[in-house]
């Protein structure tokens, strides 16, 4: 789970910085919010999920992690596709932005539950961690 998240995160990072570069070169900033969310939900959040799941295998191997992975990986492109389409005047794309966003939010709630349930149960990790609470 951690590896899959890290790999997908780097793809979003590449798309995000390319979009930023293109926006800057052509001086068209209409997709700024899409660029920001590709970088923050795609790159930053998924890289953090990946690193957290690498350090906490009990959390990574749970059913909650699998469900959250798919909610995030389906929700983010649907949400961003919906926002991008709306920016270009396709008002019918609003439901996609809303449904995609709701999938992401639900996934984040499951991630939070997963962390509270499973982080701290990996004895080999936590015994090496001087800062574990
Ligand atoms: C080479 C990499 C990048 C380039 C060329 C780039 C370019 C841009 C450009 C041209 C804008 C629009 C600025 C404007 O509207 O005046 C922007 C906005 C933004 N970018 Fe990037 N960006 C890059 C990487 C990133 C990364 C890695 C992140 C986050 C992890 C990020 C987050 C944001 C955010 C949050 C905004 C909105 C800022 C605001 O509206 O106040 N960008 N970026």
Short mmCIF file of C-alpha atoms and ligand atoms in Angstrom, two decimals:
data_model
loop_
_atom_site.label_atom_id
_atom_site.label_comp_id
_atom_site.label_asym_id
_atom_site.label_seq_id
_atom_site.Cartn_x
_atom_site.Cartn_y
_atom_site.Cartn_z
CA UNK A 1 0.00 0.00 0.00
CA UNK A 2 2.82 2.42 0.89
CA UNK A 3 4.70 1.70 -2.35
CA UNK A 4 1.57 2.10 -4.51
CA UNK A 5 0.83 5.47 -2.90
CA UNK A 6 4.41 6.70 -3.40
CA UNK A 7 4.40 5.70 -7.08
CA UNK A 8 1.03 7.32 -7.81
CA UNK A 9 2.19 10.43 -5.86
CA UNK A 10 5.18 10.94 -8.16
CA UNK A 11 2.90 10.80 -11.22
CA UNK A 12 0.72 13.56 -9.72
CA UNK A 13 3.88 15.55 -8.85
CA UNK A 14 5.01 15.41 -12.49
CA UNK A 15 1.56 16.44 -13.77
CA UNK A 16 1.27 19.18 -11.11
CA UNK A 17 4.59 20.90 -11.80
CA UNK A 18 4.12 20.57 -15.58
CA UNK A 19 0.69 22.23 -15.28
CA UNK A 20 2.26 25.02 -13.18
CA UNK A 21 5.05 25.49 -15.71
CA UNK A 22 2.61 25.63 -18.65
CA UNK A 23 0.28 28.06 -16.81
CA UNK A 24 3.24 30.33 -16.15
CA UNK A 25 4.55 30.18 -19.73
CA UNK A 26 1.21 30.86 -21.43
CA UNK A 27 0.04 33.32 -18.72
CA UNK A 28 -3.32 31.57 -18.30
CA UNK A 29 -4.03 30.96 -14.63
CA UNK A 30 -7.57 29.61 -14.90
CA UNK A 31 -6.45 26.16 -13.79
CA UNK A 32 -4.59 27.40 -10.69
CA UNK A 33 -6.99 25.62 -8.32
CA UNK A 34 -6.60 22.35 -10.27
CA UNK A 35 -2.79 22.75 -10.27
CA UNK A 36 -2.83 23.41 -6.49
CA UNK A 37 -5.01 20.37 -5.76
CA UNK A 38 -3.07 18.05 -8.08
CA UNK A 39 0.01 19.00 -6.07
CA UNK A 40 -1.57 18.93 -2.62
CA UNK A 41 -4.08 16.03 -2.83
CA UNK A 42 -2.13 14.13 -5.49
CA UNK A 43 1.52 14.65 -4.58
CA UNK A 44 1.75 15.85 -0.97
CA UNK A 45 -1.14 13.87 0.56
CA UNK A 46 -0.40 10.63 -1.30
CA UNK A 47 3.33 10.83 -0.52
CA UNK A 48 2.41 11.28 3.16
CA UNK A 49 -0.04 8.34 3.03
CA UNK A 50 2.74 6.27 1.44
CA UNK A 51 5.35 7.18 4.05
CA UNK A 52 2.92 6.70 6.95
CA UNK A 53 1.89 3.26 5.63
CA UNK A 54 5.57 2.35 5.15
CA UNK A 55 6.28 3.04 8.83
CA UNK A 56 3.03 1.52 10.13
CA UNK A 57 2.41 -1.82 8.36
CA UNK A 58 -0.54 -2.72 10.60
CA UNK A 59 -2.34 0.38 9.35
CA UNK A 60 -1.23 -0.32 5.76
CA UNK A 61 -2.56 -3.87 5.78
CA UNK A 62 -6.00 -3.00 7.11
CA UNK A 63 -9.23 -3.07 5.11
CA UNK A 64 -9.66 0.64 5.93
CA UNK A 65 -6.41 1.43 4.06
CA UNK A 66 -7.55 -0.43 0.93
CA UNK A 67 -10.95 1.27 0.86
CA UNK A 68 -9.34 4.68 1.46
CA UNK A 69 -6.77 4.09 -1.31
CA UNK A 70 -9.53 3.57 -3.88
CA UNK A 71 -11.74 6.39 -2.56
CA UNK A 72 -8.76 8.77 -2.88
CA UNK A 73 -7.54 7.47 -6.22
CA UNK A 74 -10.99 7.57 -7.82
CA UNK A 75 -12.15 10.69 -5.98
CA UNK A 76 -9.18 12.96 -6.83
CA UNK A 77 -9.30 12.59 -10.65
CA UNK A 78 -13.13 12.78 -10.72
CA UNK A 79 -13.08 15.90 -8.51
CA UNK A 80 -10.28 17.61 -10.46
CA UNK A 81 -11.78 16.65 -13.84
CA UNK A 82 -15.09 18.17 -12.66
CA UNK A 83 -13.41 21.38 -11.48
CA UNK A 84 -11.36 21.71 -14.69
CA UNK A 85 -14.46 21.14 -16.87
CA UNK A 86 -16.36 23.81 -14.92
CA UNK A 87 -13.50 26.28 -15.33
CA UNK A 88 -13.93 25.82 -19.09
CA UNK A 89 -17.66 26.43 -18.87
CA UNK A 90 -19.11 22.91 -18.59
CA UNK A 91 -21.54 23.62 -15.76
CA UNK A 92 -22.91 20.06 -15.99
CA UNK A 93 -19.61 18.92 -14.47
CA UNK A 94 -20.57 20.21 -11.02
CA UNK A 95 -21.87 16.80 -9.79
CA UNK A 96 -18.50 15.22 -10.68
CA UNK A 97 -16.67 17.83 -8.60
CA UNK A 98 -19.06 17.25 -5.67
CA UNK A 99 -19.09 13.42 -5.83
CA UNK A 100 -15.30 13.26 -6.28
CA UNK A 101 -14.78 15.65 -3.36
CA UNK A 102 -17.12 13.60 -1.16
CA UNK A 103 -15.18 10.41 -1.98
CA UNK A 104 -11.93 12.14 -0.99
CA UNK A 105 -13.42 13.48 2.27
CA UNK A 106 -14.86 10.04 3.15
CA UNK A 107 -11.43 8.52 2.44
CA UNK A 108 -9.74 11.07 4.73
CA UNK A 109 -12.21 10.19 7.52
CA UNK A 110 -11.40 6.46 7.05
CA UNK A 111 -7.66 7.31 7.07
CA UNK A 112 -8.09 9.14 10.38
CA UNK A 113 -9.96 6.17 11.89
CA UNK A 114 -7.25 3.84 10.54
CA UNK A 115 -4.47 5.89 12.16
CA UNK A 116 -6.28 5.96 15.52
CA UNK A 117 -7.00 2.21 15.34
CA UNK A 118 -3.70 0.86 14.06
CA UNK A 119 -0.81 3.30 14.54
CA UNK A 120 0.99 2.28 17.70
CA UNK A 121 0.26 -1.43 17.22
CA UNK A 122 3.50 -2.08 15.25
CA UNK A 123 5.77 -2.98 18.16
CA UNK A 124 8.97 -3.21 16.07
CA UNK A 125 8.47 0.32 14.76
CA UNK A 126 7.34 1.89 17.98
CA UNK A 127 10.03 0.36 20.17
CA UNK A 128 12.65 2.05 17.98
CA UNK A 129 10.88 5.38 18.12
CA UNK A 130 12.13 7.55 20.98
CA UNK A 131 9.28 9.98 20.41
CA UNK A 132 6.40 7.47 20.52
CA UNK A 133 3.60 8.62 22.76
C1 LIG B 1 7.87 23.81 -10.93
C2 LIG B 1 6.84 23.70 -10.10
C3 LIG B 1 5.68 24.66 -10.05
C4 LIG B 1 5.33 25.69 -10.89
C5 LIG B 1 6.03 26.13 -12.19
C6 LIG B 1 4.12 26.31 -10.33
C7 LIG B 1 3.43 27.38 -10.89
C8 LIG B 1 2.33 28.00 -10.34
C9 LIG B 1 1.61 29.10 -10.95
C10 LIG B 1 1.97 29.79 -12.27
C11 LIG B 1 0.59 29.44 -10.11
C12 LIG B 1 -0.48 30.52 -10.32
C13 LIG B 1 -0.04 31.77 -9.61
C14 LIG B 1 -1.10 32.86 -9.77
O1 LIG B 1 -2.29 32.55 -9.88
O2 LIG B 1 -0.70 34.02 -9.72
C15 LIG B 1 0.64 28.52 -8.98
C16 LIG B 1 -0.24 28.53 -7.88
C17 LIG B 1 -0.22 27.63 -6.85
N1 LIG B 1 0.65 26.56 -6.70
FE1 LIG B 1 2.17 26.09 -7.96
N2 LIG B 1 3.78 25.64 -9.15
C18 LIG B 1 4.70 24.65 -8.96
C19 LIG B 1 4.69 23.73 -7.92
C20 LIG B 1 3.76 23.69 -6.87
C21 LIG B 1 3.75 22.72 -5.80
C22 LIG B 1 4.78 21.57 -5.65
C23 LIG B 1 2.71 23.02 -5.00
C24 LIG B 1 2.22 22.34 -3.76
C25 LIG B 1 2.78 21.30 -3.18
C26 LIG B 1 2.04 24.17 -5.56
C27 LIG B 1 0.93 24.78 -5.02
C28 LIG B 1 0.34 25.92 -5.53
C29 LIG B 1 -0.78 26.60 -4.90
C30 LIG B 1 -1.45 26.22 -3.56
C31 LIG B 1 -1.13 27.66 -5.73
C32 LIG B 1 -2.26 28.66 -5.52
C33 LIG B 1 -1.67 29.88 -4.85
C34 LIG B 1 -2.70 31.01 -4.73
O3 LIG B 1 -3.66 31.01 -5.50
O4 LIG B 1 -2.50 31.87 -3.89
N3 LIG B 1 2.71 24.54 -6.70
N4 LIG B 1 1.71 27.65 -9.15
#
